[in-house]
Amino acid sequence: MDADVIVVGAGLAGLVAATTLADAGKRVIVVEQEPAASLGGQSFWSLGGLFLVDSPEQRRLGVKDSFDLAWEDWQDAAGFDREEDNWPRKWARAYVEFAAGEKRSWLYEKGVRFFPFIGWAERGFNSVPRFHITWGTGPGVLEPFADKAKASSNIDLRFRHRVDELTVTDGAVDGIRGAVLEPSQVGRGEESTRVVTGEFELKARAVIVASGGIGANHELIRKNWPERLGSAPKKMLTGVPAHVDGRMLAISETAGANLINRDRMWHYVEGVANHDPIWPGHGIRILPGPSSLWLDALGNRLPTPLYPGFDTMGTLEHLRKTGHDHSWFILTQKIIEKEFALSGSEQNPDFTGKDVKLTLKRALPGPTAPVAAFMERGEDFVVSRDLDELIAGMNRLTDEPLLDPAKIREQVISRDRQLANEFGKDLQLTAIRGARKFLGDKLIRVAPPHRLLDPKAGPLIAVRLNVISRKTLGGLETNLSSQVLRADGEPLPGLYAVGEAAGFGGGGVHGYRALEGTFLGGCLFSGKQAGEALAKSL
């Protein structure tokens, strides 16, 4: 045997599993097709949001949360309705228990800290704010595990090793076989070559698949796209590096693994093209507050309750059935400076760099520097002090002018009329006022309600929004020890799966929808489960 355990993929889930095993004295080889610069995978690029329940941060802001409330919200969002949701449902309950229990203290012991204000993601399903931003963003979550993996004498990190096959003997997975790729000096997240310079084969008592999902494989996304979401987009931005290709899912299936819920996926509709791209088709997701006026490609206001930040899947389904690949936000300078955040560690240098002085500047007038850069250089942004000029600019961004200026003006004025009173029939404004009753939203996240045509709130801003690929919600079916199951429901001996490759646990812990802050958390929890289970059994 070359090692006790082989981990395929050096992302967060794989590193959590590997370091847990190393701490237990097990010998681990981690193979990764990318160069060393990409250690940590997708987690490095994340905002570092984590789903926590009844945390000290919540209690300090007057948020009353509990396991029962969070579990109710999770089930409402997930909508588990299939026979194959047996293990995903068990994983979901176990994860919510983790989020309401040891998760925060476990991370705190490793040096992870949190920003004192909490985000309220997926407001249509989260009863209370639960999105805790890590101080240091994604790299702050990754750091303790990456540092330990690099320092441990029990972990052998082998980069530029691409797995092409799981080896099976007498029905049990006992190793991997693949290609050694040429050395690469590309930076983190940049596309690397696939030139083969050699072959390798390794044997171990168990193999953990931690290779991520299919987010950069648009062909596979379209192949798996479900009819319930309408037609797959012809144009789609990419929210993850090119190496997130889903290869190991098919390789695991060939070895006898059961892949379930492949039609469940998580893609955002608030994507904008990165003006300074790192990987092909690089898109950035806007994390919006609730105030922007949201219109489809033809200028129709989205129906209740499809407001910004409320229901990702509901909005995706609605917009995919309009026959167009884009939609629009119309907002003001006053809204963008308080409500626009950009997903990604590189788009939040203050949080990522743990820079208190830079973070405090968020309280000053004006958007953050990264948002201002998109306003100036982003191909999807239009800025004007005149509504008709704004609409003309919006029409110039599409192949044909789809927006009727009179129709847009009528909707903007109709919305603004509802601000004459502190009450009214516009339910989006009601939701905005409700959000501002939460102290965190009032202070730093949600702008006071105001007229879009108020000159003091200007200039006006329009943002063309695109579908941006992101997460695989289905995956390899696993039990609570992260053992991969065969189609007959029995474990496939020797094979384990964690992170996105396992649908973040069980083959689909989120069901149809995520509550957010649960992707990094799913990597942490599933990696921990696998590492602890194997440490006991080997």
Coordinates of C-alpha atoms in Angstrom, one line a residue:
M1 CA 0.0 0.0 0.0
D2 CA 1.2 3.5 -0.9
A3 CA -1.0 5.1 1.9
D4 CA -3.8 4.4 4.2
V5 CA -6.1 6.8 2.3
I6 CA -5.9 8.5 -1.1
V7 CA -7.9 11.8 -1.4
V8 CA -8.7 12.9 -4.9
G9 CA -8.9 16.7 -4.9
A10 CA -7.1 19.3 -2.8
G11 CA -10.1 21.5 -2.2
L12 CA -11.6 22.4 1.2
A13 CA -13.5 19.1 1.7
G14 CA -10.5 17.0 0.7
L15 CA -8.2 18.9 3.0
V16 CA -10.5 18.6 6.0
A17 CA -10.7 14.9 5.5
A18 CA -6.9 14.6 4.9
T19 CA -6.0 16.6 8.0
T20 CA -8.5 14.8 10.2
L21 CA -6.9 11.5 9.1
A22 CA -3.4 12.8 9.6
D23 CA -4.2 13.9 13.1
A24 CA -5.3 10.3 13.8
G25 CA -1.9 9.1 12.6
K26 CA -3.0 7.8 9.2
R27 CA -0.9 8.2 6.0
V28 CA -2.6 10.2 3.3
I29 CA -1.8 11.0 -0.3
V30 CA -3.7 13.9 -1.8
V31 CA -3.7 14.0 -5.6
E32 CA -4.7 17.2 -7.5
Q33 CA -4.7 17.9 -11.2
E34 CA -4.0 21.6 -10.8
P35 CA -0.7 23.1 -9.8
A36 CA 0.2 24.0 -6.2
A37 CA -1.0 27.6 -6.6
S38 CA -4.6 26.3 -6.6
L39 CA -4.4 24.5 -3.3
G40 CA -7.9 24.8 -1.7
G41 CA -9.8 24.8 -4.9
Q42 CA -13.0 26.8 -5.1
S43 CA -13.1 27.7 -1.4
F44 CA -10.4 30.3 -1.9
W45 CA -12.6 32.3 -4.2
S46 CA -15.7 32.3 -1.9
L47 CA -17.0 35.1 0.3
G48 CA -16.6 32.8 3.2
G49 CA -20.2 32.8 4.3
L50 CA -21.2 30.1 6.8
F51 CA -24.6 29.0 8.0
L52 CA -24.7 29.0 11.8
V53 CA -27.7 28.6 14.1
D54 CA -28.2 30.4 17.4
S55 CA -24.7 31.9 17.3
P56 CA -23.3 34.6 19.6
E57 CA -23.3 37.0 16.6
Q58 CA -27.0 36.4 16.1
R59 CA -27.9 36.8 19.8
R60 CA -25.9 40.1 20.0
L61 CA -28.1 41.5 17.1
G62 CA -31.3 40.3 18.8
V63 CA -31.9 37.4 16.4
K64 CA -33.7 34.5 18.0
D65 CA -32.8 31.3 16.3
S66 CA -33.0 27.6 17.1
F67 CA -32.4 24.2 15.7
D68 CA -36.1 23.6 15.3
L69 CA -36.6 26.8 13.3
A70 CA -33.6 26.2 11.1
W71 CA -34.6 22.6 10.4
E72 CA -38.1 23.7 9.5
D73 CA -36.6 26.3 7.1
W74 CA -34.2 23.7 5.6
Q75 CA -37.0 21.3 4.9
D76 CA -39.2 24.0 3.3
A77 CA -36.4 25.0 1.0
A78 CA -35.2 21.5 0.2
G79 CA -38.6 20.1 -0.7
F80 CA -37.3 16.5 -0.4
D81 CA -39.8 14.4 -2.5
R82 CA -37.9 11.4 -3.9
E83 CA -37.1 7.9 -2.7
E84 CA -33.5 8.7 -3.2
D85 CA -33.7 11.6 -0.8
N86 CA -33.4 9.1 2.1
W87 CA -29.7 9.8 2.8
P88 CA -29.8 13.5 1.8
R89 CA -32.5 14.1 4.4
K90 CA -30.5 12.3 7.1
W91 CA -27.4 14.4 6.1
A92 CA -29.5 17.6 6.2
R93 CA -30.7 17.0 9.7
A94 CA -27.2 16.1 10.8
Y95 CA -25.8 19.2 9.2
V96 CA -28.3 21.5 10.9
E97 CA -27.5 19.9 14.2
F98 CA -23.8 20.6 13.4
A99 CA -24.5 24.2 12.6
A100 CA -26.5 24.6 15.8
G101 CA -23.9 22.7 17.8
E102 CA -20.2 22.3 17.5
K103 CA -19.5 24.0 14.2
R104 CA -18.7 27.4 15.4
S105 CA -16.6 26.3 18.4
W106 CA -14.7 23.7 16.2
L107 CA -13.8 26.5 13.8
Y108 CA -13.1 29.0 16.5
E109 CA -10.5 26.6 18.0
K110 CA -8.8 26.6 14.6
G111 CA -8.5 30.4 14.6
V112 CA -11.6 31.2 12.4
R113 CA -13.4 34.4 13.3
F114 CA -16.5 36.1 12.0
F115 CA -17.6 39.6 11.0
P116 CA -20.0 40.9 13.7
F117 CA -22.8 41.6 11.3
I118 CA -24.8 38.8 9.8
G119 CA -26.2 38.6 6.2
W120 CA -29.8 37.6 5.4
A121 CA -29.5 35.4 2.4
E122 CA -32.5 33.6 0.7
R123 CA -34.9 35.8 2.6
G124 CA -37.8 33.8 1.2
F125 CA -36.7 30.7 3.1
N126 CA -34.5 31.8 6.0
S127 CA -36.8 33.0 8.7
V128 CA -33.9 34.9 10.3
P129 CA -30.4 36.0 9.2
R130 CA -27.8 33.1 9.4
F131 CA -25.1 34.1 6.8
H132 CA -22.0 34.6 8.9
I133 CA -19.1 36.1 6.9
T134 CA -15.7 34.8 7.9
W135 CA -13.1 37.4 8.8
G136 CA -10.7 36.6 6.0
T137 CA -13.5 35.3 3.6
G138 CA -12.8 32.0 1.9
P139 CA -9.1 32.0 2.5
G140 CA -9.8 32.5 6.2
V141 CA -11.8 29.3 6.2
L142 CA -9.3 27.4 4.2
E143 CA -6.1 28.6 5.9
P144 CA -6.1 26.3 9.0
F145 CA -6.6 23.2 6.9
A146 CA -4.2 24.2 4.0
D147 CA -1.5 25.1 6.5
K148 CA -1.8 21.9 8.4
A149 CA -1.8 19.8 5.1
K150 CA 1.4 21.5 4.0
A151 CA 3.1 21.0 7.3
S152 CA 2.0 17.5 8.2
S153 CA 4.5 14.6 7.8
N154 CA 1.5 12.3 7.3
I155 CA 0.2 14.1 4.2
D156 CA 1.8 13.8 0.8
L157 CA 0.5 16.5 -1.6
R158 CA 0.9 15.5 -5.3
F159 CA -0.1 18.2 -7.7
R160 CA -0.5 17.8 -11.5
H161 CA -1.8 14.2 -10.9
R162 CA -5.0 13.7 -12.9
V163 CA -7.1 10.6 -12.0
D164 CA -8.5 8.7 -14.9
E165 CA -9.7 5.5 -13.2
L166 CA -10.5 4.0 -9.8
T167 CA -9.0 0.6 -9.5
V168 CA -11.3 -2.2 -8.3
T169 CA -10.3 -5.6 -7.0
D170 CA -12.8 -8.2 -5.9
G171 CA -15.6 -5.5 -5.9
A172 CA -13.6 -3.1 -3.7
V173 CA -12.0 0.2 -4.7
D174 CA -8.3 -0.1 -3.8
G175 CA -6.6 2.7 -5.6
I176 CA -6.3 5.1 -8.5
R177 CA -4.7 5.3 -11.9
G178 CA -4.0 8.3 -14.0
A179 CA -1.8 10.8 -15.8
V180 CA 1.0 13.1 -14.6
L181 CA 0.5 16.5 -16.3
E182 CA 3.3 18.8 -17.3
P183 CA 4.4 21.4 -14.7
S184 CA 2.4 24.6 -14.8
Q185 CA 3.2 28.1 -13.5
V186 CA -0.2 29.6 -14.0
G187 CA -1.7 31.5 -11.1
R188 CA -4.4 30.4 -8.8
G189 CA -7.7 29.8 -10.7
E190 CA -6.1 30.3 -14.2
E191 CA -6.6 27.5 -16.8
S192 CA -3.8 25.1 -16.8
T193 CA -2.7 22.7 -19.6
R194 CA -3.5 19.1 -20.0
V195 CA -0.3 17.9 -21.6
V196 CA 0.5 14.4 -20.3
T197 CA 4.1 13.6 -19.3
G198 CA 3.7 10.3 -17.6
E199 CA 1.4 7.8 -15.8
F200 CA 0.9 6.8 -12.2
E201 CA -0.9 4.2 -10.1
L202 CA -1.4 4.3 -6.3
K203 CA -2.9 1.8 -3.9
A204 CA -4.6 2.5 -0.5
R205 CA -7.1 1.0 1.9
A206 CA -9.6 3.6 0.9
V207 CA -10.1 6.4 -1.6
I208 CA -12.0 9.7 -1.0
V209 CA -13.4 11.5 -4.0
A210 CA -13.3 15.2 -3.2
S211 CA -13.1 16.6 -6.8
G212 CA -16.0 19.1 -6.8
G213 CA -18.9 19.4 -9.1
I214 CA -19.6 20.4 -12.7
G215 CA -19.8 24.2 -12.5
A216 CA -17.4 24.9 -15.4
N217 CA -18.7 22.2 -17.6
H218 CA -21.5 24.0 -19.5
E219 CA -22.1 21.0 -21.8
L220 CA -22.8 18.8 -18.8
I221 CA -24.9 21.5 -17.1
R222 CA -27.1 21.7 -20.2
K223 CA -27.3 17.9 -20.4
N224 CA -28.6 17.7 -16.8
W225 CA -30.8 20.8 -17.0
P226 CA -34.3 19.9 -15.7
E227 CA -37.5 20.7 -17.6
R228 CA -39.0 22.3 -14.5
L229 CA -36.5 25.2 -14.8
G230 CA -37.4 25.9 -18.5
S231 CA -34.8 25.9 -21.2
A232 CA -31.1 26.0 -20.5
P233 CA -29.4 29.3 -21.2
K234 CA -27.6 29.7 -24.4
K235 CA -25.3 32.3 -22.8
M236 CA -24.0 31.6 -19.4
L237 CA -21.2 33.0 -17.3
T238 CA -18.9 30.8 -15.3
G239 CA -18.6 31.2 -11.5
V240 CA -15.9 28.6 -10.9
P241 CA -12.4 27.8 -12.5
A242 CA -12.2 25.7 -15.6
H243 CA -10.9 22.6 -13.7
V244 CA -14.4 22.2 -12.0
D245 CA -15.3 19.7 -14.8
G246 CA -17.1 16.8 -13.1
R247 CA -14.8 14.2 -14.5
M248 CA -14.6 12.2 -11.3
L249 CA -18.4 11.7 -11.1
A250 CA -18.4 9.7 -14.3
I251 CA -15.2 7.9 -13.2
S252 CA -16.8 6.9 -9.9
E253 CA -20.0 5.7 -11.7
T254 CA -17.8 3.5 -13.9
A255 CA -16.4 1.9 -10.7
G256 CA -19.9 1.1 -9.4
A257 CA -20.9 4.3 -7.5
N258 CA -24.5 5.6 -7.5
L259 CA -24.9 9.2 -8.8
I260 CA -28.3 10.7 -7.8
N261 CA -30.2 14.0 -8.2
R262 CA -28.0 15.1 -11.1
D263 CA -30.9 17.4 -12.2
R264 CA -30.6 19.5 -9.1
M265 CA -28.2 22.4 -9.5
W266 CA -27.7 25.9 -8.1
H267 CA -27.1 28.7 -10.6
Y268 CA -27.5 32.4 -9.9
V269 CA -29.3 35.0 -12.1
E270 CA -27.4 38.0 -10.8
G271 CA -24.2 37.4 -12.7
V272 CA -22.1 40.1 -14.4
A273 CA -19.0 39.6 -16.6
N274 CA -15.8 40.2 -14.7
H275 CA -13.9 43.2 -16.2
D276 CA -10.7 41.5 -15.0
P277 CA -11.2 37.8 -15.6
I278 CA -9.1 35.0 -14.1
W279 CA -10.7 32.0 -15.8
P280 CA -12.6 31.6 -19.1
G281 CA -16.1 33.2 -19.0
H282 CA -15.4 34.5 -15.5
G283 CA -18.6 35.9 -13.9
I284 CA -19.2 37.6 -10.6
R285 CA -22.4 37.3 -8.7
I286 CA -24.0 40.4 -7.2
L287 CA -25.2 39.8 -3.7
P288 CA -28.1 42.3 -3.7
G289 CA -30.1 43.9 -1.0
P290 CA -33.8 43.9 -1.6
S291 CA -34.4 47.4 -3.1
S292 CA -33.5 47.2 -6.8
L293 CA -36.4 47.2 -9.3
W294 CA -36.1 43.8 -11.1
L295 CA -37.3 43.6 -14.7
D296 CA -37.1 40.8 -17.2
A297 CA -35.6 41.2 -20.6
L298 CA -38.8 42.7 -22.0
G299 CA -39.2 45.2 -19.1
N300 CA -41.8 43.3 -17.0
R301 CA -41.4 43.6 -13.3
L302 CA -40.8 40.3 -11.6
P303 CA -43.8 39.0 -9.6
T304 CA -44.1 38.7 -5.9
P305 CA -42.1 37.4 -4.0
L306 CA -39.2 37.3 -6.5
Y307 CA -37.3 40.3 -5.1
P308 CA -33.5 40.6 -5.0
G309 CA -32.0 38.1 -2.6
F310 CA -35.2 36.2 -1.8
D311 CA -35.5 33.0 -3.9
T312 CA -32.6 32.0 -6.2
M313 CA -34.3 29.0 -7.7
G314 CA -37.8 30.6 -8.0
T315 CA -36.2 33.5 -9.9
L316 CA -34.1 31.3 -12.1
E317 CA -37.2 29.2 -13.1
H318 CA -39.3 32.4 -13.8
L319 CA -36.7 34.0 -15.9
R320 CA -35.8 30.9 -17.9
K321 CA -39.4 30.7 -19.1
T322 CA -39.2 34.2 -20.6
G323 CA -37.2 33.1 -23.5
H324 CA -34.3 35.4 -22.8
D325 CA -30.9 34.9 -21.1
H326 CA -30.8 38.2 -19.2
S327 CA -32.8 40.4 -16.9
W328 CA -32.2 43.9 -15.4
F329 CA -31.8 45.8 -12.1
I330 CA -32.7 49.4 -12.0
L331 CA -31.5 51.2 -8.9
T332 CA -29.9 54.4 -7.6
Q333 CA -26.5 55.4 -6.4
K334 CA -28.0 55.5 -2.9
I335 CA -29.0 51.8 -3.3
I336 CA -25.8 50.5 -4.8
E337 CA -23.5 52.1 -2.2
K338 CA -25.4 50.2 0.6
E339 CA -26.9 47.1 -1.0
F340 CA -24.4 45.9 -3.6
A341 CA -21.9 43.3 -2.5
L342 CA -19.9 41.2 -4.9
S343 CA -19.3 37.5 -4.2
G344 CA -15.7 36.4 -4.0
S345 CA -12.7 36.9 -1.8
E346 CA -10.9 39.0 -4.5
Q347 CA -13.9 41.4 -4.6
N348 CA -13.8 42.0 -0.9
P349 CA -10.2 43.0 -0.2
D350 CA -11.1 44.6 3.2
F351 CA -12.7 41.4 4.6
T352 CA -10.2 39.1 2.9
G353 CA -7.2 41.1 4.1
K354 CA -8.7 41.4 7.6
D355 CA -8.2 45.2 7.2
V356 CA -10.2 47.0 9.8
K357 CA -9.6 50.5 8.5
L358 CA -10.6 49.5 4.9
T359 CA -13.7 47.8 6.3
L360 CA -14.8 50.9 8.2
K361 CA -14.8 52.8 4.9
R362 CA -17.9 50.8 3.9
A363 CA -19.8 53.2 6.2
L364 CA -18.7 56.2 4.2
P365 CA -20.8 57.5 1.2
G366 CA -20.2 55.8 -2.1
P367 CA -19.9 52.2 -3.3
T368 CA -16.9 50.0 -2.4
A369 CA -13.9 50.3 -4.7
P370 CA -14.6 46.9 -6.4
V371 CA -18.3 47.9 -7.0
A372 CA -17.2 51.3 -8.3
A373 CA -14.7 49.6 -10.7
F374 CA -17.6 47.5 -12.2
M375 CA -19.7 50.7 -12.6
E376 CA -16.9 52.2 -14.6
R377 CA -15.5 49.2 -16.5
G378 CA -18.2 46.5 -16.3
E379 CA -19.8 45.7 -19.7
D380 CA -23.2 45.1 -18.0
F381 CA -23.5 48.5 -16.2
V382 CA -25.3 51.6 -17.5
V383 CA -25.2 54.9 -15.5
S384 CA -27.2 58.0 -16.2
R385 CA -29.0 60.8 -14.4
D386 CA -31.8 60.7 -17.0
L387 CA -34.2 57.7 -17.1
D388 CA -34.7 57.9 -20.9
E389 CA -31.0 58.0 -21.5
L390 CA -30.6 55.0 -19.1
I391 CA -33.1 53.0 -21.0
A392 CA -31.4 53.8 -24.3
G393 CA -28.2 52.6 -22.8
M394 CA -29.8 49.4 -21.7
N395 CA -31.1 48.8 -25.2
R396 CA -27.7 49.3 -26.7
L397 CA -26.4 46.4 -24.6
T398 CA -28.7 43.8 -26.3
D399 CA -28.7 42.5 -29.9
E400 CA -32.0 44.3 -30.5
P401 CA -33.9 47.0 -28.5
L402 CA -36.3 45.0 -26.3
L403 CA -37.3 47.7 -23.8
D404 CA -40.1 50.2 -24.4
P405 CA -39.2 53.4 -22.6
A406 CA -42.8 54.4 -21.9
K407 CA -43.4 51.0 -20.2
I408 CA -40.3 51.2 -18.1
R409 CA -41.1 54.8 -17.1
E410 CA -44.6 53.8 -16.1
Q411 CA -43.3 51.1 -13.8
V412 CA -40.7 53.3 -12.2
I413 CA -43.2 56.0 -11.5
S414 CA -45.8 53.6 -10.2
R415 CA -43.3 52.1 -7.8
D416 CA -42.3 55.6 -6.7
R417 CA -45.9 56.7 -6.0
Q418 CA -46.1 54.0 -3.3
L419 CA -43.6 55.9 -1.2
A420 CA -45.9 58.8 -0.5
N421 CA -47.0 56.9 2.6
E422 CA -45.3 54.6 5.2
F423 CA -47.7 51.9 4.0
G424 CA -49.1 50.8 0.7
K425 CA -49.8 47.9 -1.7
D426 CA -46.2 47.5 -3.1
L427 CA -45.1 44.3 -1.3
Q428 CA -41.5 44.8 -2.2
L429 CA -41.5 48.1 -0.3
T430 CA -43.2 46.3 2.6
A431 CA -40.4 43.7 2.5
I432 CA -37.7 46.5 2.5
R433 CA -39.3 48.1 5.5
G434 CA -39.5 44.8 7.2
A435 CA -35.8 44.0 6.5
R436 CA -34.8 47.3 8.1
K437 CA -36.3 46.2 11.4
F438 CA -33.2 43.9 11.6
L439 CA -30.4 46.0 13.0
G440 CA -27.7 44.6 10.7
D441 CA -29.8 45.4 7.6
K442 CA -30.6 48.9 8.8
L443 CA -27.0 49.8 9.6
I444 CA -25.1 48.3 6.6
R445 CA -27.2 46.4 4.2
V446 CA -30.6 47.9 3.2
A447 CA -31.0 51.5 2.0
P448 CA -33.9 53.6 3.4
P449 CA -36.9 53.5 1.0
H450 CA -36.7 56.3 -1.5
R451 CA -38.0 57.3 -5.0
L452 CA -35.9 56.0 -7.8
L453 CA -36.4 59.3 -9.6
D454 CA -35.3 61.4 -6.6
P455 CA -32.4 63.4 -8.0
K456 CA -30.7 63.4 -4.6
A457 CA -30.5 59.6 -4.7
G458 CA -28.9 59.5 -8.2
P459 CA -27.5 58.8 -10.6
L460 CA -29.7 56.0 -11.9
I461 CA -28.0 52.7 -12.6
A462 CA -29.0 49.7 -14.7
V463 CA -27.3 46.3 -14.5
R464 CA -27.8 43.6 -17.1
L465 CA -27.9 40.3 -15.2
N466 CA -26.8 37.0 -16.6
V467 CA -27.1 33.4 -15.5
I468 CA -23.9 32.3 -13.8
S469 CA -23.1 28.7 -13.2
R470 CA -22.1 27.7 -9.7
K471 CA -23.0 24.5 -7.8
T472 CA -23.9 20.9 -8.2
L473 CA -26.6 20.0 -5.7
G474 CA -26.8 16.3 -6.6
G475 CA -23.8 13.9 -6.4
L476 CA -22.5 10.5 -5.3
E477 CA -24.9 8.9 -2.8
T478 CA -23.3 8.5 0.6
N479 CA -24.2 7.3 4.1
L480 CA -23.4 9.3 7.2
S481 CA -19.9 7.9 7.2
S482 CA -19.4 9.3 3.7
Q483 CA -19.2 5.8 2.2
V484 CA -20.3 5.8 -1.4
L485 CA -23.3 3.6 -2.1
R486 CA -24.0 1.4 -5.1
A487 CA -27.3 1.4 -6.9
D488 CA -28.5 -1.4 -4.6
G489 CA -28.1 0.8 -1.6
E490 CA -25.1 -1.1 -0.2
P491 CA -21.7 0.6 0.4
L492 CA -19.1 0.3 -2.4
P493 CA -16.2 -1.0 -0.3
G494 CA -13.2 1.3 -0.2
L495 CA -14.8 4.4 -1.8
Y496 CA -15.9 7.6 0.0
A497 CA -17.0 11.0 -1.2
V498 CA -17.1 14.4 0.3
G499 CA -18.0 18.0 -0.6
E500 CA -19.7 18.9 -3.8
A501 CA -18.9 15.5 -5.4
A502 CA -21.2 14.1 -2.8
G503 CA -23.8 16.8 -3.3
F504 CA -22.2 18.1 0.0
G505 CA -23.4 15.0 1.7
G506 CA -25.7 12.0 0.8
G507 CA -25.9 12.9 -2.8
G508 CA -28.0 16.1 -2.3
V509 CA -28.2 17.5 1.2
H510 CA -29.8 20.7 -0.1
G511 CA -32.7 19.1 -2.0
Y512 CA -33.9 21.6 -4.6
R513 CA -32.7 24.8 -2.8
A514 CA -30.0 26.0 -0.5
L515 CA -30.3 28.3 2.4
E516 CA -26.8 29.7 1.6
G517 CA -23.7 29.6 3.7
T518 CA -24.1 25.9 3.4
F519 CA -21.6 25.1 0.6
L520 CA -18.4 25.8 2.5
G521 CA -20.1 24.3 5.5
G522 CA -21.1 21.2 3.6
C523 CA -17.4 20.8 2.6
L524 CA -16.3 21.2 6.2
F525 CA -18.9 18.8 7.6
S526 CA -18.7 16.0 5.0
G527 CA -14.9 16.1 5.1
K528 CA -14.9 15.9 8.9
Q529 CA -17.4 13.0 8.8
A530 CA -15.3 11.0 6.3
G531 CA -12.1 11.6 8.1
E532 CA -13.4 10.6 11.5
A533 CA -15.2 7.5 10.1
L534 CA -12.1 6.3 8.3
A535 CA -9.8 7.1 11.3
K536 CA -12.0 4.7 13.4
S537 CA -12.4 1.9 10.8
L538 CA -8.8 1.6 9.5

